[in-house]
Coordinates of C-alpha atoms (C1' of nucleotides) in Angstrom, one line a residue:
Chain A
M12 CA 0.2 0.2 0.2
S13 CA 1.3 4.0 -0.4
A14 CA 2.8 5.0 2.5
M15 CA 2.2 8.2 1.4
T16 CA -1.7 8.4 0.3
G17 CA -3.0 4.7 1.5
R18 CA -4.8 4.3 -1.6
C19 CA -4.7 1.1 -3.1
V20 CA -6.4 -0.6 -6.2
A21 CA -6.0 -4.1 -7.7
H22 CA -6.5 -4.9 -11.7
L23 CA -7.7 -8.4 -11.8
D24 CA -7.8 -9.8 -15.6
M25 CA -9.0 -13.3 -16.7
D26 CA -6.5 -15.2 -18.2
A27 CA -6.8 -16.1 -22.0
F28 CA -10.6 -15.8 -21.1
Y29 CA -12.6 -16.4 -23.9
V30 CA -10.2 -19.7 -24.9
S31 CA -10.6 -20.6 -21.1
V32 CA -14.1 -20.2 -21.1
E33 CA -14.4 -22.4 -24.1
L34 CA -12.1 -24.9 -22.7
R35 CA -14.4 -25.6 -19.9
R36 CA -16.8 -27.3 -22.9
R37 CA -14.1 -29.0 -24.9
P38 CA -11.4 -30.1 -22.4
Q39 CA -10.2 -32.5 -25.1
L40 CA -8.5 -29.2 -26.3
R41 CA -6.1 -28.6 -23.4
G42 CA -2.9 -27.9 -24.2
R43 CA -3.3 -27.5 -27.8
P44 CA -3.0 -24.1 -29.3
V45 CA -6.6 -23.0 -29.3
I46 CA -7.5 -19.7 -31.1
V47 CA -11.0 -17.4 -30.8
A48 CA -11.5 -16.2 -34.5
G49 CA -14.5 -15.0 -36.8
S50 CA -14.6 -17.4 -40.2
G51 CA -14.5 -15.1 -42.4
P52 CA -12.1 -13.7 -44.8
R53 CA -11.7 -10.8 -43.0
A54 CA -11.7 -11.8 -39.5
V55 CA -9.7 -11.2 -36.5
V56 CA -8.0 -13.2 -33.5
T57 CA -10.2 -12.4 -30.6
T58 CA -8.3 -14.7 -27.9
A59 CA -5.2 -17.2 -28.2
S60 CA -4.2 -19.6 -26.2
Y61 CA -1.0 -19.6 -24.5
E62 CA 0.1 -22.4 -26.7
A63 CA -1.4 -20.6 -29.9
R64 CA 1.2 -17.7 -28.7
R65 CA 4.2 -19.2 -28.9
F66 CA 3.5 -19.9 -32.4
G67 CA 3.2 -15.8 -32.7
V68 CA -0.5 -15.8 -32.8
G69 CA -1.9 -12.7 -30.7
S70 CA -4.7 -10.3 -30.5
A71 CA -6.8 -8.5 -33.5
M72 CA -4.5 -10.5 -35.8
P73 CA -5.8 -10.9 -39.2
A74 CA -7.2 -14.9 -39.1
A75 CA -5.7 -15.7 -42.0
R76 CA -1.7 -14.6 -40.8
A77 CA -2.8 -16.7 -38.0
R78 CA -3.5 -19.9 -39.7
R79 CA -0.7 -19.8 -41.3
L80 CA 1.2 -19.3 -38.2
C81 CA -0.4 -22.0 -36.5
P82 CA -1.8 -24.2 -39.4
D83 CA -2.7 -27.1 -36.4
G84 CA -4.4 -24.4 -33.9
M85 CA -7.9 -25.3 -33.4
F86 CA -9.7 -22.5 -34.6
L87 CA -13.2 -21.4 -32.4
E88 CA -16.0 -19.3 -33.5
P89 CA -16.6 -16.7 -31.1
D90 CA -19.7 -17.0 -28.8
F91 CA -20.2 -13.9 -26.8
T92 CA -23.6 -14.9 -25.5
Y93 CA -21.6 -17.7 -23.6
Y94 CA -18.5 -15.4 -22.8
R95 CA -21.2 -13.0 -21.2
E96 CA -22.6 -15.6 -18.8
A97 CA -19.5 -16.6 -17.4
S98 CA -18.1 -12.7 -17.2
R99 CA -21.4 -12.7 -15.4
V100 CA -20.6 -15.2 -13.0
V101 CA -16.9 -13.8 -12.3
M102 CA -18.0 -10.2 -11.4
G103 CA -20.7 -11.3 -9.6
I104 CA -18.3 -13.1 -7.4
V105 CA -16.0 -10.0 -7.3
R106 CA -19.1 -7.8 -6.1
A107 CA -20.4 -10.1 -2.9
H108 CA -16.4 -9.1 -1.6
L109 CA -16.1 -5.3 -2.6
E110 CA -18.3 -2.8 -3.3
T111 CA -16.5 -0.6 -5.7
V112 CA -15.7 -2.1 -8.7
E113 CA -15.3 -0.8 -12.4
V114 CA -15.9 -3.6 -15.1
V115 CA -13.7 -3.0 -18.1
G116 CA -15.0 -5.3 -20.9
L117 CA -15.5 -9.0 -19.9
D118 CA -12.7 -9.7 -19.0
E119 CA -11.0 -7.5 -16.3
V120 CA -12.0 -4.9 -13.4
Y121 CA -10.8 -2.5 -11.5
L122 CA -11.2 -2.5 -7.6
E123 CA -10.7 0.0 -4.5
L124 CA -9.1 -1.5 -1.8
T125 CA -8.3 1.6 0.3
G126 CA -8.9 0.6 3.5
L127 CA -9.2 -2.7 3.6
P128 CA -7.4 -4.8 6.7
A129 CA -6.1 -7.0 4.5
P130 CA -6.2 -5.8 0.8
H131 CA -3.7 -9.1 -0.6
A132 CA -5.5 -11.6 1.5
A133 CA -8.5 -10.2 0.3
M134 CA -7.8 -10.8 -3.5
R135 CA -5.9 -14.2 -2.9
R136 CA -9.7 -15.4 -1.5
I137 CA -11.1 -13.7 -4.4
R138 CA -8.9 -15.5 -6.9
A139 CA -9.6 -18.5 -5.0
E140 CA -13.5 -18.5 -5.2
I141 CA -13.3 -17.6 -8.9
E142 CA -11.0 -20.7 -9.9
A143 CA -13.3 -22.6 -7.1
H144 CA -17.1 -21.7 -8.8
T145 CA -15.6 -21.3 -12.2
S146 CA -12.3 -23.4 -13.4
L147 CA -11.0 -20.0 -14.7
T148 CA -7.5 -18.3 -13.5
C149 CA -6.9 -14.8 -13.6
S150 CA -3.9 -12.4 -12.9
I151 CA -3.9 -9.7 -10.0
G152 CA -1.7 -6.4 -9.8
I153 CA -2.1 -4.2 -6.7
G154 CA -0.6 -0.7 -6.3
P155 CA -1.4 2.6 -5.8
S156 CA -2.9 3.3 -8.6
K157 CA -4.7 2.1 -11.1
L158 CA -2.1 2.7 -13.9
V159 CA 0.3 0.7 -11.4
A160 CA -2.4 -1.8 -10.5
K161 CA -3.4 -2.8 -14.5
V162 CA 0.7 -2.9 -15.3
A163 CA 1.3 -5.1 -12.5
S164 CA -1.2 -7.8 -13.8
D165 CA -0.2 -7.4 -17.0
A166 CA 3.6 -8.6 -15.8
E167 CA 3.7 -12.2 -14.9
K168 CA 0.4 -13.4 -16.7
P169 CA -1.0 -16.4 -16.4
Q170 CA -1.9 -16.6 -12.9
G171 CA 0.2 -14.0 -11.4
F172 CA 0.1 -12.1 -8.4
V173 CA 1.8 -9.2 -8.1
F174 CA 2.2 -5.9 -5.9
L175 CA 4.1 -2.6 -6.6
S176 CA 5.0 0.6 -5.7
R177 CA 5.0 3.7 -7.6
E178 CA 8.5 3.6 -7.5
Q179 CA 9.0 -0.2 -7.9
A180 CA 6.8 0.2 -11.5
C181 CA 9.1 2.6 -12.0
E182 CA 12.5 0.8 -11.9
R183 CA 10.7 -2.5 -12.8
F184 CA 9.9 -1.2 -16.4
A185 CA 12.3 1.3 -17.1
Q186 CA 13.7 -0.7 -19.5
A187 CA 10.4 -1.7 -21.2
P188 CA 8.9 0.0 -24.4
C189 CA 6.5 3.1 -24.1
G190 CA 4.1 0.9 -25.2
L191 CA 4.0 -1.2 -22.1
V192 CA 1.9 1.5 -20.5
P193 CA -1.7 2.1 -21.5
G194 CA -2.5 5.2 -23.8
I195 CA 0.3 4.9 -25.4
G196 CA -0.5 2.7 -28.9
P197 CA 1.4 1.8 -31.3
K198 CA 1.7 5.3 -32.8
T199 CA 2.5 7.2 -30.5
A200 CA 5.1 4.7 -29.4
E201 CA 6.5 4.7 -33.0
R202 CA 6.7 8.4 -32.4
L203 CA 8.2 8.6 -29.1
R204 CA 10.5 5.9 -30.6
A205 CA 11.7 8.4 -33.6
H206 CA 12.6 10.9 -30.7
G207 CA 14.7 8.8 -29.4
L208 CA 12.9 7.6 -26.2
D209 CA 12.3 3.7 -26.8
T210 CA 12.0 3.2 -23.0
L211 CA 10.1 4.5 -20.3
G212 CA 12.8 5.2 -18.7
K213 CA 13.9 7.5 -21.0
L214 CA 10.1 9.0 -21.7
A215 CA 9.9 9.6 -17.8
A216 CA 13.3 11.8 -17.5
A217 CA 13.2 13.1 -20.9
D218 CA 13.4 17.5 -21.1
Q219 CA 9.2 18.5 -20.8
D220 CA 9.9 21.7 -22.8
A221 CA 11.6 19.3 -25.9
L222 CA 8.6 17.0 -25.4
A223 CA 5.7 19.6 -25.4
A224 CA 7.5 20.8 -28.3
R225 CA 7.0 17.4 -30.5
F226 CA 3.7 16.2 -28.4
G227 CA 1.9 19.4 -27.6
P228 CA 2.0 20.8 -24.0
R229 CA -0.9 18.6 -22.7
F230 CA 0.1 15.3 -24.5
A231 CA 3.5 15.6 -23.1
V232 CA 2.6 15.9 -19.5
E233 CA 0.4 13.2 -19.6
L234 CA 2.8 11.0 -21.4
Q235 CA 5.6 11.8 -19.0
R236 CA 2.4 11.2 -16.3
R237 CA 2.0 7.8 -17.3
A238 CA 5.9 7.1 -17.6
R239 CA 6.5 7.7 -14.1
F240 CA 3.5 5.3 -13.2
E241 CA 1.5 8.6 -11.7
D242 CA -2.0 8.3 -11.8
D243 CA -4.7 9.3 -9.5
S244 CA -8.4 8.4 -11.7
P245 CA -10.7 6.6 -9.2
V246 CA -12.3 3.7 -9.8
S247 CA -15.3 4.3 -11.0
E248 CA -18.2 2.2 -10.8
H249 CA -20.7 4.5 -12.8
R250 CA -19.6 5.0 -16.6
K251 CA -22.1 6.8 -18.8
V252 CA -22.6 5.2 -21.9
V253 CA -22.7 7.8 -24.5
S254 CA -23.1 6.2 -27.8
E255 CA -24.0 2.5 -29.2
S256 CA -23.6 1.9 -32.7
R257 CA -23.7 -1.3 -35.5
E258 CA -21.3 -1.7 -38.2
V259 CA -20.4 -4.2 -40.3
T260 CA -17.0 -5.3 -42.5
F261 CA -18.0 -7.3 -46.4
D262 CA -16.3 -10.3 -47.3
S263 CA -15.8 -8.2 -50.4
D264 CA -16.1 -4.5 -51.0
I265 CA -19.2 -2.9 -52.3
A266 CA -19.7 -0.5 -54.5
D267 CA -23.3 -0.4 -54.9
L268 CA -25.0 2.3 -53.5
G269 CA -28.4 0.2 -53.8
E270 CA -26.8 -2.7 -51.4
L271 CA -25.0 -0.2 -49.7
E272 CA -28.5 1.3 -48.2
R273 CA -30.0 -2.3 -47.8
I274 CA -27.0 -3.4 -45.5
L275 CA -27.3 0.5 -43.8
E276 CA -31.2 -0.2 -43.3
R277 CA -30.9 -3.5 -41.6
L278 CA -28.2 -2.1 -39.0
V279 CA -30.1 0.8 -38.3
D280 CA -33.3 -1.8 -37.6
Q281 CA -30.8 -3.5 -35.3
L282 CA -29.7 -0.7 -33.3
C283 CA -32.8 1.2 -32.8
G284 CA -34.0 -2.4 -31.4
A285 CA -31.6 -2.3 -29.2
L286 CA -32.1 1.3 -28.1
E287 CA -36.1 0.7 -27.9
R288 CA -35.6 -2.2 -25.7
Q289 CA -33.6 -0.3 -23.9
Q290 CA -35.6 2.6 -23.8
R291 CA -33.0 4.9 -24.5
R292 CA -32.9 7.8 -27.1
G293 CA -30.0 10.2 -28.9
R294 CA -29.9 13.4 -30.5
T295 CA -26.9 12.5 -33.1
I296 CA -27.0 10.2 -35.7
G297 CA -24.0 8.8 -37.7
I298 CA -22.9 7.2 -40.6
K299 CA -19.1 5.5 -40.5
V300 CA -18.1 4.5 -44.2
R301 CA -14.4 2.4 -44.6
L302 CA -13.2 2.7 -48.0
D303 CA -10.9 -0.5 -49.8
D304 CA -8.0 2.0 -48.9
F305 CA -9.0 2.0 -45.2
S306 CA -9.3 5.4 -44.8
T307 CA -12.6 5.9 -42.8
H308 CA -15.2 8.4 -43.2
T309 CA -17.8 9.7 -40.9
R310 CA -21.0 12.2 -41.3
A311 CA -23.1 13.1 -38.3
R312 CA -26.0 15.2 -37.9
T313 CA -27.2 16.5 -34.9
L314 CA -31.1 16.9 -34.1
L315 CA -32.9 19.2 -31.7
G316 CA -34.6 16.5 -30.2
E317 CA -33.8 13.1 -29.3
V318 CA -35.1 10.1 -31.4
S319 CA -34.8 6.2 -31.3
S320 CA -37.2 4.8 -33.6
A321 CA -36.0 3.5 -37.0
E322 CA -38.5 5.5 -39.1
Q323 CA -36.7 8.7 -37.2
V324 CA -33.1 7.1 -38.1
W325 CA -33.2 5.3 -41.4
P326 CA -33.9 8.6 -43.5
I327 CA -31.1 10.6 -42.0
A328 CA -28.8 7.8 -41.9
R329 CA -29.8 7.2 -46.0
E330 CA -29.4 10.8 -46.1
L331 CA -26.1 11.0 -44.5
L332 CA -24.9 8.0 -47.0
R333 CA -26.2 9.7 -50.2
R334 CA -24.7 12.8 -49.7
F335 CA -21.3 11.2 -49.0
S336 CA -21.5 9.3 -51.8
P337 CA -18.4 6.9 -51.3
P338 CA -16.2 7.8 -53.9
R339 CA -14.0 4.4 -54.3
P340 CA -15.7 0.6 -53.1
V341 CA -16.7 0.1 -49.6
R342 CA -15.5 -2.7 -47.2
L343 CA -17.5 -1.4 -43.8
I344 CA -20.4 0.5 -43.0
G345 CA -22.2 1.6 -39.4
V346 CA -24.4 3.8 -38.0
R347 CA -24.3 5.3 -34.9
V348 CA -26.6 7.2 -32.4
A349 CA -24.9 9.4 -30.0
R350 CA -25.4 12.4 -27.1
L351 CA -27.9 9.1 -26.2
D352 CA -30.1 10.6 -22.6
A353 CA -28.8 9.4 -19.4
V354 CA -30.8 6.2 -18.2
R355 CA -28.1 3.4 -18.2
T356 CA -25.4 4.4 -16.5
T357 CA -22.9 1.2 -15.7
C358 CA -20.6 -1.1 -17.3
E359 CA -22.5 -4.2 -16.2
D360 CA -25.8 -2.8 -17.4
Q361 CA -24.2 -2.0 -20.2
L362 CA -22.9 -5.5 -20.6
T363 CA -25.9 -7.3 -19.9
L364 CA -28.6 -5.4 -22.0
V365 CA -26.7 -5.9 -25.0
V366 CA -26.9 -9.9 -25.6
Chain B
dT12 C1' -1.6 -11.6 -45.7
dC13 C1' -3.5 -6.8 -44.4
dT14 C1' -5.8 -4.7 -40.9
dG15 C1' -13.4 -6.9 -36.2
dG16 C1' -16.9 -4.8 -33.2
dG17 C1' -18.3 -2.0 -30.0
dG18 C1' -17.0 2.0 -27.7
dT19 C1' -14.3 6.3 -25.3
dC20 C1' -11.8 10.8 -25.8
dC21 C1' -9.2 14.2 -28.1
dT22 C1' -7.3 17.8 -31.0
dC23 C1' -8.7 20.5 -35.0
dT24 C1' -11.7 23.1 -37.4
dG25 C1' -15.6 26.0 -38.8
dT26 C1' -19.7 28.4 -37.1
dC27 C1' -22.6 31.8 -34.8
dG28 C1' -23.8 34.5 -31.3
dA29 C1' -22.7 37.8 -27.1
Chain C
dT7 C1' -21.3 50.7 -36.7
dC8 C1' -17.2 47.8 -37.3
dT9 C1' -13.8 44.7 -35.7
dG10 C1' -12.0 41.1 -32.8
dT11 C1' -12.8 38.0 -29.5
dC12 C1' -14.2 34.4 -26.8
dG13 C1' -17.0 30.4 -25.6
dA14 C1' -19.8 26.9 -27.0
dC15 C1' -21.4 23.7 -29.9
dA16 C1' -20.9 20.7 -33.8
dG17 C1' -18.2 17.9 -37.2
dA18 C1' -14.7 15.2 -38.5
dG19 C1' -10.7 12.2 -38.3
dG20 C1' -7.9 9.5 -35.5
dA21 C1' -5.5 7.1 -31.3
dC22 C1' -6.9 4.4 -28.4
dC23 C1' -9.2 0.4 -24.9
dC24 C1' -11.1 -4.7 -24.8

DNA sequence: TCTGGGGTCCTCTGTCGA
DNA sequence: TCTGTCGACAGAGGACCC
């Protein structure tokens, strides 16, 4: 626990979650390289078992590439209904032990432990209970902030249990690439590398003014704070859902506007059906179009009042598409309703409602 | 061999009214 | 009355996350 502030946060991250859930109902696959990925020509890998990762297979990789890297791998179609149910059980166990939990996706959660008499023991109990009830394992990181806890939980996967102070995190990851830290993605890491900042230690020690000149004053401060593992963001149970969308990538590109309109109308129906079931309404209607050169274009219109029905959304979405008039074949089309009213608030609600 | 789906947040730019 | 500026919004693009 941090001596100065007394703050204590845990990050609990399920190990190869989707694959592990699949292995419960297909135990004969244990020990084999298992890859959860879509089956279409443009599918990507959702999760790979640790055995598959040894072949170089990783999340977000095109499934076609994964098949080449790991031809004997067992490829499974994602079954999100099944994963959501498993997640609900895990999160139920966590909530039974602790009050302040922030669910991030199906397989990870931040926990506020500040004030607990024995936070480490509490986390070991939670982990044991999850494993006993679900046969699923997780990794746990504990630190004085969400940032330290998150990086600590990743450090010794699977089944890790890592406790670090901020200072220990700085020391342990000083030689690590900047992209280790959440919020520094591939693009930013590459830009940093181009300026000689290839490790978190170098970024943490970089000259603030020089950094600001290259990345802008605000982003520079944020980058350096992350490199120094400085973070005081709260574990917040209530996250406002501000938009909802549906999109689809085609197996092959589509140039015909009439066909695009028919597909967009189906997406509008799906989205509006979900919104109406949730009794949610929004003021901004948007479309998204990805062309065959992978450039992404969005068009949006904000209305005076809130809407949710397909009868209201579809004419606007259609007009946005017609006005954009895709100049090249289209590989993805999507529709979005944003500036949603504030009915549903927590991530958990969102996860359970979308089923 | 290209690159999902569903989100959030940030930045830049243009517009408009005070 | 003219001009500049400031803030709020909206739209678009992009980075990032799971």
